[in-house]
PDB file of C-alpha atoms in Angstrom:
ATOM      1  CA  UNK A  25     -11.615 -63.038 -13.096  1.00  0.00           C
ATOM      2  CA  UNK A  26     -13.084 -60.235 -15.164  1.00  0.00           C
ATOM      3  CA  UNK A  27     -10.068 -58.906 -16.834  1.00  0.00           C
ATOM      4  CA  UNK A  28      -8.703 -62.730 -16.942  1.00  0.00           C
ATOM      5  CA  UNK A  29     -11.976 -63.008 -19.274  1.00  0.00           C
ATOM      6  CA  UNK A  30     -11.832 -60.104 -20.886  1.00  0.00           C
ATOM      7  CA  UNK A  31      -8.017 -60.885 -22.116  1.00  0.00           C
ATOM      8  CA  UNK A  32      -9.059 -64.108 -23.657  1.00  0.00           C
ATOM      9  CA  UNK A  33     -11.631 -62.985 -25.168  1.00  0.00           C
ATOM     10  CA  UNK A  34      -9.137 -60.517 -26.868  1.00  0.00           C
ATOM     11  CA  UNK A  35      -6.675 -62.875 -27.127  1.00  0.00           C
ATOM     12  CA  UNK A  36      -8.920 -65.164 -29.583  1.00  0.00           C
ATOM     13  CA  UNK A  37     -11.098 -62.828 -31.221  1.00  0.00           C
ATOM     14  CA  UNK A  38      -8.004 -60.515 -32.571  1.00  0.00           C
ATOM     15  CA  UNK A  39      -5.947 -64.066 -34.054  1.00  0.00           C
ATOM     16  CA  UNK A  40      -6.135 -64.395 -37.555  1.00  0.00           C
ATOM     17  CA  UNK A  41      -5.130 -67.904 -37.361  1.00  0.00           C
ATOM     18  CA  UNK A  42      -8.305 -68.960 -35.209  1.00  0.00           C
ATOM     19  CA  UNK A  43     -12.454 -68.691 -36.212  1.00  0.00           C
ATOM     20  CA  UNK A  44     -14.309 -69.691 -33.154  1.00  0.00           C
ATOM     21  CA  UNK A  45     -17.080 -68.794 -31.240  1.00  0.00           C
ATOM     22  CA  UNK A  46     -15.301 -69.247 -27.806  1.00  0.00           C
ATOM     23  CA  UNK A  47     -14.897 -65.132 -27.864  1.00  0.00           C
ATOM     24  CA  UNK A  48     -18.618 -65.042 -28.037  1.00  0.00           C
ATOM     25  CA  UNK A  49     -19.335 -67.324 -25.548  1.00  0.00           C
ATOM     26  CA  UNK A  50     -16.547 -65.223 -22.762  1.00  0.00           C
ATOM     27  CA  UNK A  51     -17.963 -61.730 -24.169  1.00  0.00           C
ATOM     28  CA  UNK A  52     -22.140 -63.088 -23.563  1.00  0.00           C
ATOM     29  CA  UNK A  53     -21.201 -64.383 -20.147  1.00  0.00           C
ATOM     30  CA  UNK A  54     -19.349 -60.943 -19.299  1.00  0.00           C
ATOM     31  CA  UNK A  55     -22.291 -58.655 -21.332  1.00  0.00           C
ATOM     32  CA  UNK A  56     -24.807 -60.866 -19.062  1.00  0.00           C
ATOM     33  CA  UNK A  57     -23.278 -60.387 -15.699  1.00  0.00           C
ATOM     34  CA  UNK A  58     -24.627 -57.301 -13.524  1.00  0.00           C
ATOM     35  CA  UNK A  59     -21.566 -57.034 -11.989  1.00  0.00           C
ATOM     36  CA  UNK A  60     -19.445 -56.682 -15.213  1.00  0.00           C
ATOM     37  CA  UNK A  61     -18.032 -53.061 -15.037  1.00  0.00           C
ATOM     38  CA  UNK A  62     -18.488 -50.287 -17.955  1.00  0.00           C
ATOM     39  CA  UNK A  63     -15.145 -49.835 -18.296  1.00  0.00           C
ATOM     40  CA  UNK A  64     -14.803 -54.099 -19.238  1.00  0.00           C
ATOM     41  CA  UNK A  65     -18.195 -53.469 -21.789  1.00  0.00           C
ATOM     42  CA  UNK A  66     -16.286 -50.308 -23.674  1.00  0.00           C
ATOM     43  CA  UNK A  67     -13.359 -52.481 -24.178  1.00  0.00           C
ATOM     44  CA  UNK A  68     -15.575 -54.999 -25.430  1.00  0.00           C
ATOM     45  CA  UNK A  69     -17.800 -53.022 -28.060  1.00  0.00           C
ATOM     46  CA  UNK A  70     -14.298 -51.554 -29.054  1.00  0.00           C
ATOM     47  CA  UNK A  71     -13.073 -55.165 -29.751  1.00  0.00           C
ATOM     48  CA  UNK A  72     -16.034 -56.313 -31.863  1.00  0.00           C
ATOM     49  CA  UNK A  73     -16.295 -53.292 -33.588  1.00  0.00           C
ATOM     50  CA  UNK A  74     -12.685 -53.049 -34.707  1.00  0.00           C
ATOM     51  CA  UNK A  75     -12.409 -56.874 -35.429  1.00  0.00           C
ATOM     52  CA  UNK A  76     -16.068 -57.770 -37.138  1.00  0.00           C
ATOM     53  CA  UNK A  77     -14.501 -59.589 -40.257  1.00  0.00           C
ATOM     54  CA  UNK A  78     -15.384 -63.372 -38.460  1.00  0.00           C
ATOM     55  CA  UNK A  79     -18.699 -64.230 -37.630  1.00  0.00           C
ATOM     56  CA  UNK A  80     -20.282 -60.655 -38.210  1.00  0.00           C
ATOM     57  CA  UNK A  81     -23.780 -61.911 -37.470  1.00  0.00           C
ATOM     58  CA  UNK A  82     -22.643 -62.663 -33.779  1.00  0.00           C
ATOM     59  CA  UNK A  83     -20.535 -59.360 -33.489  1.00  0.00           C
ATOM     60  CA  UNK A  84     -24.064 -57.547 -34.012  1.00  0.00           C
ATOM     61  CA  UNK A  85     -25.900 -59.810 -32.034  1.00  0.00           C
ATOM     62  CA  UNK A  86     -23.777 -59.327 -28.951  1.00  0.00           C
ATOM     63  CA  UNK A  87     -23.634 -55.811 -30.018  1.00  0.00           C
ATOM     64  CA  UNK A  88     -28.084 -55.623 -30.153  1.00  0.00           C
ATOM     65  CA  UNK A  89     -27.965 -57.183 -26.573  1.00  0.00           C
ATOM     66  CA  UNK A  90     -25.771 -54.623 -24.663  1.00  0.00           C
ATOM     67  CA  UNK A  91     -28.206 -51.634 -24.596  1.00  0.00           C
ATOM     68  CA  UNK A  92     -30.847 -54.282 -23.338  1.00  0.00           C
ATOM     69  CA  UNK A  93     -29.034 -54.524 -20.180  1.00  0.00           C
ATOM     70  CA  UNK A  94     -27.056 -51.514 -20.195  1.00  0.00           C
ATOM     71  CA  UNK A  95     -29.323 -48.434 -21.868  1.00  0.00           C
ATOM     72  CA  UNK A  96     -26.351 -45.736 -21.119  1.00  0.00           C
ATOM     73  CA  UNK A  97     -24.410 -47.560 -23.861  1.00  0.00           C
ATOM     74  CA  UNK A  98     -27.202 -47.497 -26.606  1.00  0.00           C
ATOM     75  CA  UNK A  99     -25.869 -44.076 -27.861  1.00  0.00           C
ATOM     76  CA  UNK A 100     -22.178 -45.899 -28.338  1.00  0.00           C
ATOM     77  CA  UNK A 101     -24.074 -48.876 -29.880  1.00  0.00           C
ATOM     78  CA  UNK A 102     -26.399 -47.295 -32.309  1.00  0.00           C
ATOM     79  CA  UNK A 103     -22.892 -45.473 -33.860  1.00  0.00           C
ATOM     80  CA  UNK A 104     -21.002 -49.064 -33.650  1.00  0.00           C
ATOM     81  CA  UNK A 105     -24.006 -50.513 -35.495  1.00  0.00           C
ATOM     82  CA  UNK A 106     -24.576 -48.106 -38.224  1.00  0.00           C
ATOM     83  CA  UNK A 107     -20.706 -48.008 -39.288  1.00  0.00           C
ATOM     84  CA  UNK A 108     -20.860 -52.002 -39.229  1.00  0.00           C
ATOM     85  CA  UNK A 109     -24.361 -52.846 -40.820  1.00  0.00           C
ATOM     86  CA  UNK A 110     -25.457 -49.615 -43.056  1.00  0.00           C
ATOM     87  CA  UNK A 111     -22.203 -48.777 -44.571  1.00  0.00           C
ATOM     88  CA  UNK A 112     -20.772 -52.174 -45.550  1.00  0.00           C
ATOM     89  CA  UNK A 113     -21.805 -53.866 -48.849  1.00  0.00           C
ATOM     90  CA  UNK A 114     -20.529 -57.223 -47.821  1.00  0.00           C
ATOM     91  CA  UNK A 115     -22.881 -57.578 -44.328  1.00  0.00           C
ATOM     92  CA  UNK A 116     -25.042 -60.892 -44.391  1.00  0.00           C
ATOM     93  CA  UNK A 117     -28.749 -60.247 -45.104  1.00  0.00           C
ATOM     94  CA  UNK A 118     -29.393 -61.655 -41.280  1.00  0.00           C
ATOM     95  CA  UNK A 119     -27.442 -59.738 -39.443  1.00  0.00           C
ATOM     96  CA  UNK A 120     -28.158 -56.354 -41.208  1.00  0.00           C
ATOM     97  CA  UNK A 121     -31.906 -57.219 -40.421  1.00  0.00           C
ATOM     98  CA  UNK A 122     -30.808 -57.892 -36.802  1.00  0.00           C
ATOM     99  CA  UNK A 123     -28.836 -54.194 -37.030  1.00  0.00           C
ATOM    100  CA  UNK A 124     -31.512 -52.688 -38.581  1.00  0.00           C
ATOM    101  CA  UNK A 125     -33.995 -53.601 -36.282  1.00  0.00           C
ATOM    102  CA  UNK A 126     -31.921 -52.664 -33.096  1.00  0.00           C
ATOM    103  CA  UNK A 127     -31.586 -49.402 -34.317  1.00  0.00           C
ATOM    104  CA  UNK A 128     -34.864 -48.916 -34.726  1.00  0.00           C
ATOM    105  CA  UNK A 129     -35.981 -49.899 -31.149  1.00  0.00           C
ATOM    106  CA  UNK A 130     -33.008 -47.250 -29.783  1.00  0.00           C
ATOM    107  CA  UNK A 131     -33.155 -43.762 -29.037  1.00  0.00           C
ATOM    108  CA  UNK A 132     -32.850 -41.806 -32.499  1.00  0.00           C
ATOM    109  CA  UNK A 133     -29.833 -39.718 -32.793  1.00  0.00           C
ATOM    110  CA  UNK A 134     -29.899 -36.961 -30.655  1.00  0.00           C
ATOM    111  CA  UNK A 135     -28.007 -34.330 -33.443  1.00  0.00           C
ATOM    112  CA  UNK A 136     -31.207 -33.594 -35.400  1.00  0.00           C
ATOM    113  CA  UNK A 137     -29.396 -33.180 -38.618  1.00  0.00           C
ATOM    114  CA  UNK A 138     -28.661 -36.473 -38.921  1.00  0.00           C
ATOM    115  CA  UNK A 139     -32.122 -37.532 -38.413  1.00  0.00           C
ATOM    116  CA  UNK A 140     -33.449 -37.329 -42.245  1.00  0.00           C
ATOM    117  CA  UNK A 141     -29.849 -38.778 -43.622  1.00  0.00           C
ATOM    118  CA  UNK A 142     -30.325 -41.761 -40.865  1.00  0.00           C
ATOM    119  CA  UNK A 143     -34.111 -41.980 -42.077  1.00  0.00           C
ATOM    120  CA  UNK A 144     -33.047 -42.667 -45.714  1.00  0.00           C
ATOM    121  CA  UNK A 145     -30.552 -44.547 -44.986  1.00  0.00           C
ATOM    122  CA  UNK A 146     -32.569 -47.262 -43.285  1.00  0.00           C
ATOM    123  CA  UNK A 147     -35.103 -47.029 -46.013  1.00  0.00           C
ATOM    124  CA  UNK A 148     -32.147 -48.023 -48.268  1.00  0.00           C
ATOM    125  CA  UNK A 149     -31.060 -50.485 -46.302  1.00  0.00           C
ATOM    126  CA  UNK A 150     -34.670 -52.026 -45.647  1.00  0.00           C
ATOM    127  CA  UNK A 151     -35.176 -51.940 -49.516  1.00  0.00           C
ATOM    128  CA  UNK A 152     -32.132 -54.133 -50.083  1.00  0.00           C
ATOM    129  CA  UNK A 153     -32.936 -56.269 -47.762  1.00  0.00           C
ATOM    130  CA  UNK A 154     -36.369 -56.501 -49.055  1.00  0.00           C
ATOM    131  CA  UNK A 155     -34.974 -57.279 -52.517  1.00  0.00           C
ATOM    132  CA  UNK A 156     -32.376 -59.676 -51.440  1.00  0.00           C
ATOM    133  CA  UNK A 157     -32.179 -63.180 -51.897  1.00  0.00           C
ATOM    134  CA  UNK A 158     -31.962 -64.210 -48.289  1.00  0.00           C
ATOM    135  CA  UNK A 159     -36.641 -65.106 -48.424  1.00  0.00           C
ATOM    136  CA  UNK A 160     -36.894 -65.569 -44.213  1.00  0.00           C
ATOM    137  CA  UNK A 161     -35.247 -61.721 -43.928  1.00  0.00           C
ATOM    138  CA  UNK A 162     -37.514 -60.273 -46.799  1.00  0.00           C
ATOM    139  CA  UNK A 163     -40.501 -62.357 -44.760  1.00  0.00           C
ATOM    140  CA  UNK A 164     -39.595 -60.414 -41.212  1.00  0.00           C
ATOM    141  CA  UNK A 165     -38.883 -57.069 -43.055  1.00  0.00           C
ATOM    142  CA  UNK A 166     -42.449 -57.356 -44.400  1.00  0.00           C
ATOM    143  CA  UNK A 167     -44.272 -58.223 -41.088  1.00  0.00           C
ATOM    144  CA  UNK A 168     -42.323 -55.986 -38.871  1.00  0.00           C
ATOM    145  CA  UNK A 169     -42.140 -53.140 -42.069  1.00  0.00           C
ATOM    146  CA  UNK A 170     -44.229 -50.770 -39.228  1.00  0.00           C
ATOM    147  CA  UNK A 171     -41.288 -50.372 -37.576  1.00  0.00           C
ATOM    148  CA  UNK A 172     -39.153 -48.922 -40.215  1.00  0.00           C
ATOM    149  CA  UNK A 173     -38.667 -45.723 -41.108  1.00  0.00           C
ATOM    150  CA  UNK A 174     -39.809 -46.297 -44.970  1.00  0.00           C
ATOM    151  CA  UNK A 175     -42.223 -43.795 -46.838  1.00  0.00           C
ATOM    152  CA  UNK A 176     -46.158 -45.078 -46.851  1.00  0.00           C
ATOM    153  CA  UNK A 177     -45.815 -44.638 -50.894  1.00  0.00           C
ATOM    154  CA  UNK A 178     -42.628 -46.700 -50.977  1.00  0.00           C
ATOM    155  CA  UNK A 179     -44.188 -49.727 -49.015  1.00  0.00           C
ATOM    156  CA  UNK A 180     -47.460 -49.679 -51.285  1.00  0.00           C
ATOM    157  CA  UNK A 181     -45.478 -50.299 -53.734  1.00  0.00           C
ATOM    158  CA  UNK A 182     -43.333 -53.148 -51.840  1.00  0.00           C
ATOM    159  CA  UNK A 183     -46.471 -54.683 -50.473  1.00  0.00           C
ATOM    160  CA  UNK A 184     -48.009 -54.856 -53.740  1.00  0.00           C
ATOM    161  CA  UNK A 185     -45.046 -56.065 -55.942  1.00  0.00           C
ATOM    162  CA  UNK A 186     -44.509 -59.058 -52.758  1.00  0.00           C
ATOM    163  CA  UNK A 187     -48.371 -59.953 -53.179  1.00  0.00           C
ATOM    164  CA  UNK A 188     -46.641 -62.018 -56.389  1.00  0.00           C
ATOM    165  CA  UNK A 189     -43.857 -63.703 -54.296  1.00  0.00           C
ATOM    166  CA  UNK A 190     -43.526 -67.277 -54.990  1.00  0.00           C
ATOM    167  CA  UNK A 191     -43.343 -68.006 -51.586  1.00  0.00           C
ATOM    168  CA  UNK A 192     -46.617 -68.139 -50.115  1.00  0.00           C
ATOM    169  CA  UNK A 193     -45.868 -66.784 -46.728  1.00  0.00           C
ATOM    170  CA  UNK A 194     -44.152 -63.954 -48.061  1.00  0.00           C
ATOM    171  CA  UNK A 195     -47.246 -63.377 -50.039  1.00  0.00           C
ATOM    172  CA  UNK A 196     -49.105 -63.524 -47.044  1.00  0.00           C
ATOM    173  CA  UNK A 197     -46.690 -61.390 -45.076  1.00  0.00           C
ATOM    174  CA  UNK A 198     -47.293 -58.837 -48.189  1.00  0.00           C
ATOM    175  CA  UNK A 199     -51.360 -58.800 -47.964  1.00  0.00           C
ATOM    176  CA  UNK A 200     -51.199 -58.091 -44.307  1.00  0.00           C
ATOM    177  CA  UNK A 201     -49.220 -54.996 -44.995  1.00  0.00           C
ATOM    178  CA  UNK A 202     -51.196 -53.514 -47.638  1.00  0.00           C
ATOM    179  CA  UNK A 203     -54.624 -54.123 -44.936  1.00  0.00           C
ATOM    180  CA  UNK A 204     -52.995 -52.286 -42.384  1.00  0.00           C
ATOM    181  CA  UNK A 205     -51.040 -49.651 -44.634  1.00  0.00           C
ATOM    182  CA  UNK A 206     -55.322 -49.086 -45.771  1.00  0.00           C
ATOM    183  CA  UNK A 207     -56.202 -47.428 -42.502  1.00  0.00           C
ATOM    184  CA  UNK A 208     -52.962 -45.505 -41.881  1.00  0.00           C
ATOM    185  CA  UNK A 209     -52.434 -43.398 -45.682  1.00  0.00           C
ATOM    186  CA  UNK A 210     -54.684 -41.303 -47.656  1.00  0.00           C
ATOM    187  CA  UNK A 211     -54.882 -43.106 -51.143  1.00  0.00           C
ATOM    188  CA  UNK A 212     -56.247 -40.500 -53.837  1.00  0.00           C
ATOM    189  CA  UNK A 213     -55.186 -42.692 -56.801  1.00  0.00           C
ATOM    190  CA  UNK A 214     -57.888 -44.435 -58.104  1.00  0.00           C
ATOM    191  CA  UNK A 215     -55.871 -46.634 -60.312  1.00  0.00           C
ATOM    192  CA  UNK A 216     -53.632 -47.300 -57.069  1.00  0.00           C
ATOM    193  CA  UNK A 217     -56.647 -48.239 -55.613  1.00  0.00           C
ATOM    194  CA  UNK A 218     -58.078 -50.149 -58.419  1.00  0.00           C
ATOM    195  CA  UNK A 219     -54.380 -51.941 -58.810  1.00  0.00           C
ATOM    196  CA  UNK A 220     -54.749 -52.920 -54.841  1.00  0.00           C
ATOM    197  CA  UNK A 221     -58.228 -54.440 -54.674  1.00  0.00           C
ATOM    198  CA  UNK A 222     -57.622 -55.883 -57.834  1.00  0.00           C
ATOM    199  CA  UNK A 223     -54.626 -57.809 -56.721  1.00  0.00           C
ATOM    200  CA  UNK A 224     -56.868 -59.227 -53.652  1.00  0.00           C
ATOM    201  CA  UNK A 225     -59.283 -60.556 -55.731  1.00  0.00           C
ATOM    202  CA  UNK A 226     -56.727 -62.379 -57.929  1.00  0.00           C
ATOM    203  CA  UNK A 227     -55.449 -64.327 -54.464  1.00  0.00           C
ATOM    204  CA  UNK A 228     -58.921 -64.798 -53.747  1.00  0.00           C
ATOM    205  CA  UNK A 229     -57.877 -68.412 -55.660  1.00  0.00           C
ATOM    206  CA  UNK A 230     -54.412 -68.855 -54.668  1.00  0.00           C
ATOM    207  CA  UNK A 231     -53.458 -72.361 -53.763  1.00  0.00           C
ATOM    208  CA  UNK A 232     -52.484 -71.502 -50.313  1.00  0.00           C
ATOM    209  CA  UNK A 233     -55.346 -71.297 -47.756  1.00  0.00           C
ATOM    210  CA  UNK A 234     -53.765 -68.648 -45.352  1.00  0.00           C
ATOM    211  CA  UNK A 235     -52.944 -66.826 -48.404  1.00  0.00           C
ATOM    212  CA  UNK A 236     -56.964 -66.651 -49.464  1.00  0.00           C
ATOM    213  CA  UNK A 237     -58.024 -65.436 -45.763  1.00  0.00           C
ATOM    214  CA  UNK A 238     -55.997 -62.898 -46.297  1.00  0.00           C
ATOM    215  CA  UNK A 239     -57.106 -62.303 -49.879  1.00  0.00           C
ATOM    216  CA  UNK A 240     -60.865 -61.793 -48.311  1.00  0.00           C
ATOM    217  CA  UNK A 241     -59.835 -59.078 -45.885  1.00  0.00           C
ATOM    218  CA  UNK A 242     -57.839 -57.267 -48.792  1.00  0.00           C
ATOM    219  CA  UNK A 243     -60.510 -57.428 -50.867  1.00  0.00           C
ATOM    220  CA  UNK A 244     -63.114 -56.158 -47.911  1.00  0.00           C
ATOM    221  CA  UNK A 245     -60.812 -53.396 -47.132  1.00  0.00           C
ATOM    222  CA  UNK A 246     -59.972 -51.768 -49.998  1.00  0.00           C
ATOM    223  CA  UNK A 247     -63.442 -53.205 -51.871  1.00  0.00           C
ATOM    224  CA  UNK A 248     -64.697 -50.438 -49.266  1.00  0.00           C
ATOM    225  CA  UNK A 249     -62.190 -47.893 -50.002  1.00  0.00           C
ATOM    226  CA  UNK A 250     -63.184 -48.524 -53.872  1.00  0.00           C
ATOM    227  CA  UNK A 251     -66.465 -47.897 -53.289  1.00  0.00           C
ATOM    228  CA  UNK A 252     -66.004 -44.456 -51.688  1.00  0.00           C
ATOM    229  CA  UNK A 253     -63.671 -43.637 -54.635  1.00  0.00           C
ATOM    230  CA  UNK A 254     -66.617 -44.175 -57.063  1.00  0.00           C
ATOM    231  CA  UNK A 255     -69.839 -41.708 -58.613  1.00  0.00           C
ATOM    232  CA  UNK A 256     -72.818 -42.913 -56.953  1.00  0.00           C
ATOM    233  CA  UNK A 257     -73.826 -45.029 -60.065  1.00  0.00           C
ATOM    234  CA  UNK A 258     -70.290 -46.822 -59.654  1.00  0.00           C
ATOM    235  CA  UNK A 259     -70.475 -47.626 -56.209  1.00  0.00           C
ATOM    236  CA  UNK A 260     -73.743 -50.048 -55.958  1.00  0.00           C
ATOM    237  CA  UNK A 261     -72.356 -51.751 -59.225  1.00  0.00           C
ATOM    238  CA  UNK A 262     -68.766 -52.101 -57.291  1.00  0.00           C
ATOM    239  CA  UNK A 263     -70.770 -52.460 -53.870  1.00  0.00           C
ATOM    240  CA  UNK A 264     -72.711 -55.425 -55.823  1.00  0.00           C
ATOM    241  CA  UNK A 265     -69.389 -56.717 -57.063  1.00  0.00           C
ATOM    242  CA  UNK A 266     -67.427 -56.693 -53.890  1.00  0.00           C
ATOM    243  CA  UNK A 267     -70.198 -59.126 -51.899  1.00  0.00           C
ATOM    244  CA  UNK A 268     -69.908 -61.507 -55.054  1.00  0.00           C
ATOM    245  CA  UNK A 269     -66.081 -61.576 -55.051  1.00  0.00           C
ATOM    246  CA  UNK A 270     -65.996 -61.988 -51.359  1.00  0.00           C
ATOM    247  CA  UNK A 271     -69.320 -64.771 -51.112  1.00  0.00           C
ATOM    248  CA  UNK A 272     -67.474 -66.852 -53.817  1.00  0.00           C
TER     249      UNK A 272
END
C-alpha cells in the first residue's frame, strides 16, 4: 500500500497537465503515518523539492512538517528549504514566512562557516518580507521578529518605521517590538531615544484603542530610559513630562 501511494503521488505531482492537491493529500497521509519508512519520506522530499513550481506554499508546508515527526531528516530539510524559499525571487510572501520560520526552529547548520552567510541571509529574507505587500506576513514577522536572526539596530529601525503602518495591528505589532527590543539592547543615542519615546507619545491619540495601550507602555518604557539619558536638571523636567503624557 505504501509504494502503491507513494507512486501516485508521483504520478500526479510530476504531470504538467494536472494542478491538484490530491499529491498533498497521499504525501500528508504517508508523512503522518509512524509506520511510513525513511526510505518512502526521502523519495518524497526528493519529489517536492525537484517539482515545487505548483502549489509552492504546500510543497513547504509538507516540507516544515517532516522534521516534526521525523527530527533525523531536519538536516535534509533545512537544505531543501533554503534552496526553495531563500534563493528564489518568485516564492509567495506566505510560504517564505512559513520557510523562514521552520528554519529557524531547526538545528543551525552544523558547518560553522555557513553560519554568518545563513544569518544574513535570513535577515534579507525577513526584511523583504517585512517590506512586502502581503500585510498578515509583515504582521507575524513583526510579532514573532525574536525569533529571527536580524541585528537589534536593524529591527529599531523596522519597529519604528512600522509604528506608522496604516494598519493598526501592524502598528500595534510594531510598538510591542520596540518595548521588548528596550530591555534587551544598549541604546546610547539620545536622538534614537528621543525619536522612540517620541513616536509613543504621538500614538498616545491614535484612533485605535489597542494601539493607545500600547502607546502608554512605549511611552513608560522608554520615558524611563529618557530620563536616565538626561543631566539631572533634564530629568525632573522630562520625569514631570512623562507622568503628564502618560495621565492624559
Amino acid at each position: 500500500m505504501e509504494q502503491h501511494l507513494l507512486s501516485n503521488f508521483e504520478q500526479i505531482l510530476t504531470n504538467p497537465t494536472k494542478s491538484s492537491l490530491k499529491p498533498f493529500s497521499i504525501a500528508r497521509s504517508l508523512i503522518l503515518n509512524p509506520s511510513t519508512t525513511d526510505q518512502t519520506i526521502s523519495s518524497i522530499i526528493q519529489t517536492l523539492s525537484t517539482n515545487p513550481q505548483f502549489h509552492l506554499h504546500h510543497v513547504i508546508t509538507l516540507l516544515s512538517e517532516i522534521p516534526i515527526l521525523r527530527p533525523h531528516f531536519s538536516a535534509t530539510i533545512t537544505a531543501v528549504l533554503r534552496s526553495l524559499s531563500l534563493t528564489r525571487p518568485d516564492i509567495p510572501p506566505r510560504a517564505a514566512a512559513l520557510a523562514l520560520s521552520t528554519l529557524l526552529s531547526l538545528p543551525p547548520p552544523s558547518d560553522s562557516d555557513l553560519v554568518p552567510s545563513f544569518s544574513e541571509m535570513t535577515e534579507a529574507v525577513f526584511l523583504s518580507l517585512c517590506f512586502g505587500s502581503c500585510v498578515p506576513v509583515r504582521h507575524r514577522l513583526l510579532l514573532e521578529a525574536e525569533k529571527f536572526d536580524v541585528r537589534a539596530s536593524i529591527l529599531l529601525t523596522v519597529f519604528l518605521g512600522f509604528s506608522k503602518d496604516p494598519y493598526p495591528y501592524v502598528r500595534k505589532a510594531a510598538l510591542d517590538g520596540l518595548i521588548g527590543l528596550r530591555d534587551r539592547i544598549v541604546v546610547e543615542d539620545r536622538g534614537m531615544i528621543e525619536g522612540c519615546y517620541l513616536r509613543g507619545v504621538e500614538l498616545l491619540s491614535d484612533a485605535e484603542e489597542g494601539v493607545r495601550c500600547s502607546a502608554v507602555h512605549m511611552v513608560s518604557e522608554w520615558g524611563k530610559l529618557l530620563v536616565a539619558n538626561s543631566d539631572d536638571k533634564r530629568k525632573m523636567d522630562l520625569s514631570d513630562a512623562l507622568f503628564v503624557e502618560i495621565k492624559e
